[in-house]
Coordinates of C-alpha atoms and ligand atoms in Angstrom, one line a residue:
M1 CA 0.0 0.0 0.0
A2 CA 1.3 3.4 -0.9
T3 CA 2.3 5.9 1.7
L4 CA 0.8 9.3 1.0
S5 CA 3.3 10.9 3.3
I6 CA 5.6 11.4 0.2
D7 CA 3.3 14.3 -0.6
P8 CA -0.4 14.4 0.4
R9 CA -1.3 16.1 -2.9
L10 CA -0.2 13.2 -5.0
S11 CA -2.9 11.0 -6.6
S12 CA -3.0 7.5 -5.0
R13 CA -2.0 6.1 -8.4
T14 CA 1.2 8.1 -8.5
A15 CA 1.9 7.5 -4.8
D16 CA 1.5 3.8 -5.4
F17 CA 4.0 3.9 -8.3
V18 CA 6.5 5.9 -6.4
S19 CA 6.5 3.5 -3.5
S20 CA 6.5 0.4 -5.7
D21 CA 9.4 -1.9 -6.1
H22 CA 11.2 -0.3 -9.1
R23 CA 12.7 -2.4 -11.9
M24 CA 14.7 -1.6 -15.0
L25 CA 13.5 -2.8 -18.4
I26 CA 16.1 -5.1 -19.9
D27 CA 15.4 -7.6 -22.7
G28 CA 11.7 -7.3 -22.3
R29 CA 11.6 -8.0 -18.6
F30 CA 11.4 -5.8 -15.5
V31 CA 14.5 -6.6 -13.4
A32 CA 16.5 -5.5 -10.4
A33 CA 20.2 -4.8 -10.8
A34 CA 22.4 -8.0 -11.0
S35 CA 24.1 -6.9 -7.8
G36 CA 20.8 -6.2 -6.1
K37 CA 22.1 -2.7 -5.3
T38 CA 19.7 0.3 -5.2
F39 CA 20.2 4.0 -4.7
P40 CA 17.9 6.7 -3.2
V41 CA 15.6 9.1 -5.0
Y42 CA 14.9 12.4 -3.3
N43 CA 12.1 14.9 -3.1
P44 CA 13.9 18.2 -3.7
A45 CA 11.1 20.2 -1.9
T46 CA 11.9 18.4 1.4
G47 CA 15.3 16.8 0.9
E48 CA 13.7 13.5 2.0
V49 CA 14.2 10.1 0.4
I50 CA 11.0 9.0 -1.4
T51 CA 12.0 5.7 -2.9
H52 CA 14.9 3.6 -4.2
V53 CA 15.7 2.5 -7.7
P54 CA 18.1 -0.2 -9.1
E55 CA 21.8 0.7 -9.4
A56 CA 22.9 -0.6 -12.8
E57 CA 26.6 -1.4 -13.2
A58 CA 28.7 -2.9 -16.0
E59 CA 27.0 -6.3 -15.8
D60 CA 23.5 -4.8 -16.2
V61 CA 24.8 -2.5 -19.0
N62 CA 26.2 -5.6 -20.8
R63 CA 22.9 -7.4 -20.5
A64 CA 21.0 -4.4 -21.8
V65 CA 23.4 -3.9 -24.7
T66 CA 23.3 -7.6 -25.6
A67 CA 19.5 -7.5 -25.7
A68 CA 19.5 -4.4 -27.9
R69 CA 22.2 -5.9 -30.2
R70 CA 20.1 -9.1 -30.6
A71 CA 16.9 -7.1 -31.2
F72 CA 18.7 -5.1 -33.9
D73 CA 20.5 -8.0 -35.6
E74 CA 17.8 -10.6 -35.4
G75 CA 14.6 -9.0 -34.2
P76 CA 11.7 -7.6 -36.2
W77 CA 12.0 -3.9 -35.4
P78 CA 14.5 -2.7 -38.1
R79 CA 12.7 -4.9 -40.6
M80 CA 9.2 -4.0 -39.8
S81 CA 7.2 -1.9 -42.2
P82 CA 7.7 1.8 -41.5
S83 CA 3.9 2.2 -41.1
E84 CA 3.9 -0.4 -38.4
R85 CA 6.8 1.3 -36.6
G86 CA 4.9 4.6 -36.9
R87 CA 1.8 3.1 -35.4
V88 CA 3.8 1.9 -32.3
L89 CA 5.2 5.5 -31.9
W90 CA 1.7 6.9 -32.1
K91 CA 0.5 4.4 -29.6
I92 CA 3.2 5.5 -27.2
A93 CA 2.1 9.1 -27.6
D94 CA -1.5 8.1 -26.9
L95 CA -0.6 6.2 -23.7
V96 CA 1.6 9.0 -22.4
E97 CA -1.3 11.5 -23.0
E98 CA -3.7 9.2 -21.3
H99 CA -1.5 9.4 -18.2
L100 CA -0.7 13.1 -18.5
E101 CA -1.5 14.0 -14.9
E102 CA 0.4 11.1 -13.5
F103 CA 3.5 11.9 -15.5
A104 CA 3.2 15.6 -14.5
E105 CA 3.0 14.5 -10.9
L106 CA 6.1 12.3 -11.2
E107 CA 8.0 15.1 -12.9
S108 CA 7.1 17.6 -10.3
L109 CA 7.8 15.3 -7.3
D110 CA 11.2 14.1 -8.7
N111 CA 12.6 17.2 -10.4
G112 CA 10.9 19.9 -8.2
K113 CA 9.3 21.8 -11.1
P114 CA 5.7 23.1 -10.7
F115 CA 3.1 20.5 -11.5
S116 CA 1.2 23.2 -13.4
V117 CA 4.2 23.6 -15.7
A118 CA 4.9 19.9 -16.2
R119 CA 1.3 19.3 -17.3
V120 CA 1.3 22.1 -19.9
A121 CA 4.9 21.8 -21.1
D122 CA 6.9 18.7 -20.3
V123 CA 4.2 16.1 -20.9
P124 CA 2.5 17.6 -23.9
L125 CA 5.8 18.2 -25.6
T126 CA 6.7 14.6 -25.0
V127 CA 3.4 13.5 -26.6
D128 CA 4.1 15.8 -29.6
M129 CA 7.6 14.4 -30.0
F130 CA 6.4 10.8 -30.3
R131 CA 3.5 11.9 -32.7
Y132 CA 5.8 14.0 -34.9
M133 CA 8.4 11.2 -35.1
S134 CA 5.7 8.7 -35.8
G135 CA 5.1 10.5 -39.1
W136 CA 8.8 10.4 -40.0
A137 CA 8.9 6.6 -39.9
T138 CA 7.3 6.4 -43.3
K139 CA 9.2 9.3 -44.9
I140 CA 12.8 8.1 -44.5
S141 CA 14.2 7.5 -48.0
G142 CA 17.3 7.7 -50.2
K143 CA 17.9 9.2 -53.6
T144 CA 18.6 8.0 -57.1
L145 CA 21.8 9.5 -58.5
P146 CA 22.9 10.1 -62.1
L147 CA 26.5 9.0 -62.4
S148 CA 29.0 11.0 -64.5
A149 CA 31.2 7.8 -64.5
G150 CA 28.9 6.4 -67.1
Y151 CA 25.3 6.0 -68.3
D152 CA 25.2 2.2 -67.8
Y153 CA 24.9 2.3 -64.0
H154 CA 21.9 2.6 -61.8
S155 CA 22.9 4.2 -58.4
Y156 CA 20.8 4.9 -55.4
T157 CA 21.2 5.5 -51.7
L158 CA 19.6 3.7 -48.8
R159 CA 19.1 5.4 -45.5
E160 CA 19.6 2.7 -42.9
P161 CA 19.3 2.7 -39.1
I162 CA 22.7 3.2 -37.4
G163 CA 22.2 0.2 -35.1
V164 CA 22.4 -0.1 -31.3
V165 CA 22.2 3.3 -29.7
A166 CA 23.2 4.3 -26.2
Q167 CA 21.3 7.3 -24.9
I168 CA 22.3 9.2 -21.8
I169 CA 20.1 12.0 -20.5
P170 CA 20.1 14.7 -17.7
W171 CA 17.6 15.6 -15.0
N172 CA 16.2 19.0 -16.1
F173 CA 13.4 17.6 -18.3
P174 CA 13.5 13.9 -17.5
L175 CA 10.6 12.7 -19.6
L176 CA 11.0 15.1 -22.5
M177 CA 14.7 14.4 -22.8
A178 CA 13.8 10.7 -23.0
A179 CA 11.3 11.5 -25.7
W180 CA 13.8 13.6 -27.7
K181 CA 16.1 10.7 -27.7
L182 CA 13.8 7.7 -28.0
A183 CA 11.3 8.9 -30.6
P184 CA 13.7 9.6 -33.5
A185 CA 15.9 6.6 -32.9
L186 CA 12.8 4.4 -32.9
A187 CA 11.4 6.0 -36.1
C188 CA 14.7 5.2 -37.8
G189 CA 14.5 1.5 -36.7
C190 CA 17.3 1.6 -34.1
T191 CA 17.4 -0.3 -30.9
I192 CA 18.3 1.4 -27.7
V193 CA 19.7 1.4 -24.2
L194 CA 18.6 4.5 -22.3
K195 CA 20.3 5.6 -19.1
L196 CA 18.2 7.9 -17.0
A197 CA 19.6 10.6 -14.8
E198 CA 20.3 9.5 -11.3
Q199 CA 18.5 12.5 -9.8
T200 CA 15.2 11.9 -11.7
P201 CA 14.6 8.3 -12.7
L202 CA 10.8 8.0 -11.9
S203 CA 9.1 9.3 -15.1
G204 CA 11.5 7.3 -17.2
L205 CA 10.8 4.1 -15.3
R206 CA 7.0 4.7 -15.7
L207 CA 7.6 5.4 -19.4
A208 CA 9.4 2.0 -19.7
Q209 CA 6.1 0.4 -18.6
I210 CA 4.3 2.3 -21.3
L211 CA 6.8 1.3 -24.0
D212 CA 6.2 -2.3 -23.0
E213 CA 2.4 -1.8 -23.2
A214 CA 2.6 -0.1 -26.6
G215 CA 3.9 -3.3 -28.1
L216 CA 7.6 -2.7 -28.8
P217 CA 9.3 -6.0 -29.5
T218 CA 11.6 -7.4 -26.8
G219 CA 14.9 -5.7 -26.4
V220 CA 14.2 -2.7 -28.7
V221 CA 14.3 -0.3 -25.8
N222 CA 16.1 -1.1 -22.6
V223 CA 15.9 1.5 -19.7
I224 CA 18.4 1.5 -17.0
T225 CA 19.0 3.5 -13.8
G226 CA 22.4 4.1 -12.4
Y227 CA 25.2 6.6 -11.8
G228 CA 27.2 8.3 -14.5
E229 CA 30.5 6.5 -13.7
G230 CA 29.0 3.1 -12.8
A231 CA 26.5 2.8 -15.7
G232 CA 26.9 5.7 -18.1
A233 CA 30.7 5.2 -18.6
P234 CA 30.5 1.4 -19.5
L235 CA 27.6 2.1 -21.7
A236 CA 29.4 4.9 -23.7
A237 CA 32.5 2.6 -24.0
H238 CA 30.6 -0.6 -24.9
E239 CA 32.0 -2.4 -28.0
M240 CA 28.6 -3.6 -29.2
V241 CA 27.1 -0.1 -29.2
D242 CA 27.2 1.7 -32.6
K243 CA 26.3 5.1 -31.5
V244 CA 26.0 7.2 -28.4
A245 CA 23.6 10.2 -28.1
F246 CA 24.3 12.2 -25.0
T247 CA 22.7 15.2 -23.3
G248 CA 24.4 16.8 -20.3
S249 CA 27.3 18.9 -19.4
T250 CA 30.1 19.9 -21.7
E251 CA 32.6 18.4 -19.3
V252 CA 31.0 14.9 -19.4
G253 CA 30.4 15.3 -23.1
K254 CA 34.2 15.4 -23.6
L255 CA 34.5 12.1 -21.5
I256 CA 31.8 10.5 -23.8
V257 CA 33.9 11.4 -26.9
K258 CA 36.9 9.7 -25.3
A259 CA 34.9 6.6 -24.2
A260 CA 33.5 6.3 -27.7
A261 CA 37.0 6.2 -29.3
G262 CA 37.5 2.4 -28.6
N263 CA 35.3 1.2 -31.4
L264 CA 34.8 4.7 -33.0
K265 CA 31.1 4.6 -32.4
K266 CA 29.3 7.6 -33.8
V267 CA 28.6 10.4 -31.3
T268 CA 26.1 13.3 -31.0
L269 CA 26.1 15.7 -28.0
E270 CA 23.7 18.2 -26.6
L271 CA 25.7 20.2 -24.1
G272 CA 25.7 23.3 -22.0
G273 CA 25.1 26.9 -22.9
K274 CA 25.4 30.5 -21.7
S275 CA 22.8 32.0 -23.9
P276 CA 22.8 35.8 -24.6
V277 CA 19.7 37.9 -24.7
V278 CA 20.1 41.2 -26.6
V279 CA 17.6 44.0 -26.0
F280 CA 17.7 47.0 -28.3
P281 CA 16.1 50.3 -27.1
D282 CA 13.2 50.1 -29.6
A283 CA 11.9 46.8 -28.3
R284 CA 8.5 46.6 -26.6
I285 CA 9.5 46.9 -23.0
D286 CA 6.6 45.1 -21.4
S287 CA 7.1 42.0 -23.4
V288 CA 10.9 42.3 -23.0
I289 CA 10.5 42.3 -19.2
Q290 CA 8.2 39.3 -19.1
G291 CA 10.1 37.5 -21.9
T292 CA 13.6 38.0 -20.6
A293 CA 12.6 37.1 -17.1
S294 CA 11.1 33.8 -18.3
A295 CA 14.1 33.2 -20.5
I296 CA 16.2 32.8 -17.4
F297 CA 13.7 31.7 -14.7
F298 CA 11.7 29.1 -16.7
N299 CA 12.5 25.7 -15.2
H300 CA 14.4 27.5 -12.4
G301 CA 17.1 28.3 -15.0
Q302 CA 17.9 24.6 -15.3
C303 CA 17.7 24.9 -19.1
C304 CA 20.7 24.4 -21.4
C305 CA 19.4 27.4 -23.4
A306 CA 18.5 29.6 -20.4
G307 CA 19.0 33.3 -21.3
S308 CA 21.6 33.9 -18.6
R309 CA 23.5 36.9 -20.1
L310 CA 21.1 39.8 -20.5
Y311 CA 22.6 42.6 -22.7
V312 CA 20.4 45.7 -22.6
H313 CA 20.9 49.0 -24.4
E314 CA 21.7 51.7 -21.8
K315 CA 18.7 53.8 -22.8
V316 CA 16.4 51.1 -21.3
F317 CA 18.8 49.3 -19.0
D318 CA 17.4 50.6 -15.7
E319 CA 13.8 50.1 -16.8
V320 CA 14.4 46.5 -17.9
V321 CA 16.5 45.5 -14.9
D322 CA 13.9 47.0 -12.5
G323 CA 11.2 45.2 -14.4
V324 CA 13.0 41.8 -14.4
S325 CA 13.9 42.3 -10.7
H326 CA 10.3 43.0 -9.9
V327 CA 9.2 39.8 -11.7
A328 CA 11.9 37.9 -9.7
N329 CA 10.7 39.3 -6.4
E330 CA 7.1 38.3 -7.1
I331 CA 7.8 34.7 -8.0
K332 CA 6.3 32.4 -5.3
L333 CA 8.7 29.7 -4.2
A334 CA 6.9 26.5 -3.1
P335 CA 7.0 22.7 -3.5
G336 CA 6.1 21.8 -7.1
M337 CA 2.9 20.1 -6.1
D338 CA 1.7 23.2 -4.2
P339 CA -0.9 24.9 -6.4
S340 CA 0.5 28.3 -5.5
C341 CA 4.0 27.2 -6.7
Q342 CA 5.6 29.4 -9.5
M343 CA 9.1 28.2 -8.9
G344 CA 10.1 25.0 -7.1
P345 CA 13.3 23.8 -5.6
L346 CA 16.5 23.0 -7.6
V347 CA 16.9 19.4 -8.4
S348 CA 19.5 18.4 -5.8
D349 CA 21.6 19.4 -2.9
E350 CA 24.6 19.4 -5.2
Q351 CA 22.9 21.7 -7.7
Y352 CA 21.7 24.0 -4.8
H353 CA 25.3 24.4 -3.5
R354 CA 26.6 24.9 -7.0
V355 CA 24.2 27.7 -7.8
V356 CA 24.5 29.4 -4.4
G357 CA 28.3 29.2 -4.8
Y358 CA 28.0 31.0 -8.1
I359 CA 25.9 33.8 -6.6
E360 CA 28.4 34.2 -3.7
S361 CA 31.3 34.2 -6.2
G362 CA 29.6 36.9 -8.3
I363 CA 29.1 39.1 -5.2
G364 CA 32.7 38.4 -4.0
E365 CA 34.0 39.6 -7.4
G366 CA 32.0 42.8 -7.1
A367 CA 28.6 42.1 -8.7
K368 CA 25.5 43.9 -7.2
V369 CA 22.4 42.0 -6.3
A370 CA 19.3 43.6 -7.9
A371 CA 17.0 40.8 -6.9
G372 CA 17.3 37.5 -5.0
G373 CA 20.7 36.5 -3.6
P374 CA 22.2 33.5 -1.8
V375 CA 19.5 33.2 0.9
S376 CA 16.2 31.6 -0.1
G377 CA 14.2 32.2 3.0
V378 CA 12.6 28.8 2.7
D379 CA 13.4 26.6 5.7
R380 CA 13.8 23.2 3.9
G381 CA 14.2 22.0 0.4
W382 CA 16.7 23.1 -2.2
F383 CA 15.2 26.5 -3.0
V384 CA 17.2 29.3 -4.6
R385 CA 15.6 32.7 -5.1
P386 CA 15.5 34.0 -8.7
T387 CA 18.5 36.3 -8.8
V388 CA 19.5 39.3 -10.9
L389 CA 23.1 40.5 -10.8
T390 CA 24.4 43.8 -12.2
N391 CA 27.8 45.4 -12.2
T392 CA 29.5 42.3 -13.6
N393 CA 32.5 42.2 -16.0
P394 CA 33.1 39.9 -18.8
R395 CA 35.8 37.9 -17.0
M396 CA 33.7 37.0 -13.9
K397 CA 32.8 33.3 -13.5
V398 CA 29.1 34.2 -13.3
V399 CA 29.4 35.7 -16.8
Q400 CA 31.6 33.0 -18.4
E401 CA 30.4 29.7 -16.8
E402 CA 27.1 27.9 -17.1
I403 CA 25.3 28.3 -13.7
F404 CA 22.3 26.1 -14.6
G405 CA 20.1 28.0 -12.0
P406 CA 17.9 31.0 -11.8
V407 CA 20.7 33.6 -12.0
V408 CA 21.0 36.3 -14.7
C409 CA 23.8 38.8 -15.3
A410 CA 22.4 42.0 -16.7
V411 CA 24.9 44.1 -18.7
P412 CA 24.3 47.5 -20.3
F413 CA 25.6 48.3 -23.8
S414 CA 25.9 51.7 -25.4
D415 CA 27.1 50.8 -28.9
R416 CA 25.1 52.0 -31.8
E417 CA 27.2 49.6 -33.8
T418 CA 25.5 46.3 -33.9
D419 CA 28.7 44.4 -34.7
A420 CA 30.2 45.1 -31.3
I421 CA 27.2 43.7 -29.4
I422 CA 27.2 40.6 -31.6
K423 CA 30.8 40.1 -30.7
R424 CA 30.1 40.4 -27.0
A425 CA 27.2 38.0 -27.3
N426 CA 29.4 35.5 -29.1
D427 CA 32.2 35.9 -26.4
T428 CA 31.6 32.4 -24.9
I429 CA 32.8 28.8 -25.5
Y430 CA 29.1 27.9 -25.9
G431 CA 26.7 28.4 -28.9
L432 CA 23.4 26.8 -28.1
A433 CA 20.8 29.6 -28.2
A434 CA 20.3 33.3 -28.1
S435 CA 17.4 35.8 -28.4
V436 CA 17.2 39.3 -29.8
W437 CA 14.6 41.9 -28.9
T438 CA 13.8 44.7 -31.3
Q439 CA 11.0 46.0 -33.6
N440 CA 13.5 46.7 -36.3
L441 CA 13.2 43.8 -38.8
S442 CA 16.4 44.4 -40.6
L443 CA 18.4 44.6 -37.3
A444 CA 16.7 41.4 -36.0
H445 CA 17.8 39.4 -39.0
K446 CA 21.2 40.9 -39.1
V447 CA 21.8 40.0 -35.5
A448 CA 20.3 36.6 -36.0
R449 CA 22.8 35.9 -38.7
G450 CA 25.7 37.2 -36.7
L451 CA 25.0 35.1 -33.6
R452 CA 27.0 31.9 -33.4
A453 CA 24.2 29.7 -31.9
G454 CA 22.1 26.8 -33.1
T455 CA 18.9 28.6 -32.2
V456 CA 18.0 32.3 -32.4
W457 CA 14.7 33.6 -31.1
V458 CA 13.4 37.0 -32.0
N459 CA 11.1 38.7 -29.5
C460 CA 10.7 35.4 -27.7
H461 CA 12.8 32.8 -26.0
N462 CA 12.4 29.1 -25.1
V463 CA 10.0 28.4 -27.9
F464 CA 10.3 24.7 -28.7
D465 CA 8.6 22.4 -31.2
A466 CA 9.2 18.9 -32.4
S467 CA 9.7 20.3 -35.9
L468 CA 12.5 22.7 -34.9
P469 CA 16.0 21.5 -35.0
F470 CA 17.8 22.2 -31.7
G471 CA 21.5 21.9 -30.9
G472 CA 24.8 23.6 -30.4
Y473 CA 27.5 25.5 -32.2
K474 CA 31.0 25.5 -30.7
Q475 CA 31.2 23.6 -27.4
S476 CA 27.5 23.3 -27.0
G477 CA 27.5 20.1 -29.0
W478 CA 27.5 18.0 -32.1
G479 CA 24.3 17.3 -34.1
R480 CA 20.7 18.4 -33.7
E481 CA 17.7 17.1 -31.7
M482 CA 14.2 17.2 -33.2
G483 CA 13.0 18.3 -36.6
E484 CA 14.0 16.4 -39.8
E485 CA 17.6 16.9 -38.9
V486 CA 17.6 14.6 -35.9
L487 CA 17.1 11.7 -38.2
N488 CA 20.7 12.2 -39.3
N489 CA 21.8 11.2 -35.8
Y490 CA 20.3 7.7 -36.2
L491 CA 20.7 6.9 -39.9
Q492 CA 23.6 6.1 -42.1
T493 CA 23.7 6.2 -45.9
K494 CA 24.6 3.3 -48.1
A495 CA 25.3 4.0 -51.8
V496 CA 24.3 1.1 -54.1
T497 CA 25.6 1.0 -57.7
V498 CA 24.4 -1.5 -60.2
A499 CA 26.0 -2.1 -63.6
L500 CA 23.2 -2.4 -66.1
Ligands
NAP601 P1 26.0 15.5 -16.4 O1 26.7 15.3 -15.1 O2 26.8 15.8 -17.6 O3 25.0 14.3 -16.6 C1 24.3 14.0 -17.7 C2 24.1 12.5 -17.8 O4 25.4 11.9 -18.0 C3 23.6 11.8 -16.6 O5 22.8 10.7 -16.9 C4 24.9 11.4 -15.9 O6 24.7 10.4 -14.9 C5 25.7 10.9 -17.0 N1 27.1 10.8 -16.8 C6 27.8 11.5 -15.9 N2 29.1 11.1 -16.0 C7 29.2 10.2 -17.0 C8 30.3 9.5 -17.6 N3 31.5 9.6 -17.1 N4 30.0 8.7 -18.6 C9 28.8 8.5 -19.1 N5 27.7 9.2 -18.5 C10 27.9 10.0 -17.5 O7 25.0 16.7 -16.3 P2 24.2 17.2 -15.1 O8 25.1 17.9 -14.2 O9 23.4 16.0 -14.6 O10 23.1 18.1 -15.9 C11 23.4 19.5 -16.1 C12 24.1 19.8 -17.3 O11 23.5 19.2 -18.5 C13 24.2 21.3 -17.6 O12 25.6 21.6 -17.9 C14 23.4 21.5 -18.9 O13 23.8 22.5 -19.7 C15 23.4 20.2 -19.6 N6 22.2 20.0 -20.3 C16 22.2 20.2 -21.7 C17 21.1 20.0 -22.4 C18 21.0 20.3 -23.9 O14 20.0 20.0 -24.5 N7 22.1 20.8 -24.5 C19 19.9 19.6 -21.8 C20 19.9 19.4 -20.4 C21 21.1 19.6 -19.7 P3 24.3 10.8 -13.4 O15 22.9 11.3 -13.5 O16 24.5 9.7 -12.6 O17 25.2 12.0 -13.1
MG602 MG1 25.2 14.7 -12.7

């Protein structure tokens, strides 16, 4: 029987799932770790342990990869008609949608984000991703190619699934990151071992039950829980894996590249960011204030594309900083399941200390606090107040490094010359996303071209769609998620030439 003491606002169904005996999906069966080991899962709103999940290690990874290898080499999935594969993806979307509230509860409880946000963002976007990729299953095709080498040849390309894919995801959008990875790989006919983030395994384990229910053949998707070093590293290095798709920090991304070198498996990476937000004086100030505040505070700043460097023209700098600070001060911090919650706790004790450490380091180096600061005022849970820093300089850690929390550095600019501000915006090792705010059409397009980032938003930020490719320039990654482009991550091209 479930204990509702986890959080009295949870539905009994979710509480039952949380307190159930959690198992990983390996080779079509729900199993414990071979060692029998488990590790704790925390509620970030209280810091309390809410359940335990299996701790996969090399032996479990090997079982999962072997199952995925067999499913790819011998199983029906890569050979199934595209229409049938598309139908399974559509079914997954339907089942997730049917359990929308339950998934939103799990996401809120495990990650800390507001339930109200998870039910309108994380879960619907997950559903959309599976539906959108369901359509692609039937549209993957090669080309016929005229050869200059001679007329008597018939040449064409086949777009074939890349094989067994290892997928490693972070904790900031646990269910959605699983969908970004699984849906396109499945549409392409790959088989998969997915490692969930240690901080947020619950929605992925519930999704594993749904994948099973949707009728995926045995071994096509294997879902494991474990630590980065114990499970992620052997998975990324495994000789039977053809490709690794990773989302997480740039630091671990570099380890993945090294681990993949053994068998030269293909690699795609979605890594960190330090996204600039550039506000010109002609922009609509009301929408700038709301939009740039949400650019950084959405998901507590735990977004790889969070607008964490706010460059504002000096003519409107004070007005924008006052406005964003006012929004920050009004944000209600509460547990994610509390109906009044506008911002929940950060995901973990580690993340809490990291973000507070950055705020303190900024202050130590001379930054001024326009809103928020290192003290949350909430007596338990990993809460950090939305924070606005001014008086920074380009060499400070808070300006250079990814904080991955609700902390924005606001910087005035006076240049009438657009090139100078583009240069400052590009002054980072990252290149994931950026936004530009102006009513001047020509300026907007000019800046959009100049920014070295995989996504540029104009008069908006954090707009996502399954159809839009998303990924990084520079050290923000390799390859793209979503859109038609993500198919390249999971396909390889074979050229066939026939002498006629
Ligand atoms: P992380 O430490 O890089 O972890 C990401 C994933 O990699 C987790 O599943 C982690 O396992 C695993 N991992 C850790 N060490 C590993 C290793 N040596 N080999 C294989 N796998 C390993 O990132 P995080 O600190 O959890 O998440 C925050 C970071 O992710 C931020 O820097 C953020 O920018 C980035 N991020 C990027 C995107 C994007 O789309 N570009 C999206 C979300 C997050 P554990 O859970 O056990 O650590
Ligand atoms: Mg980690």
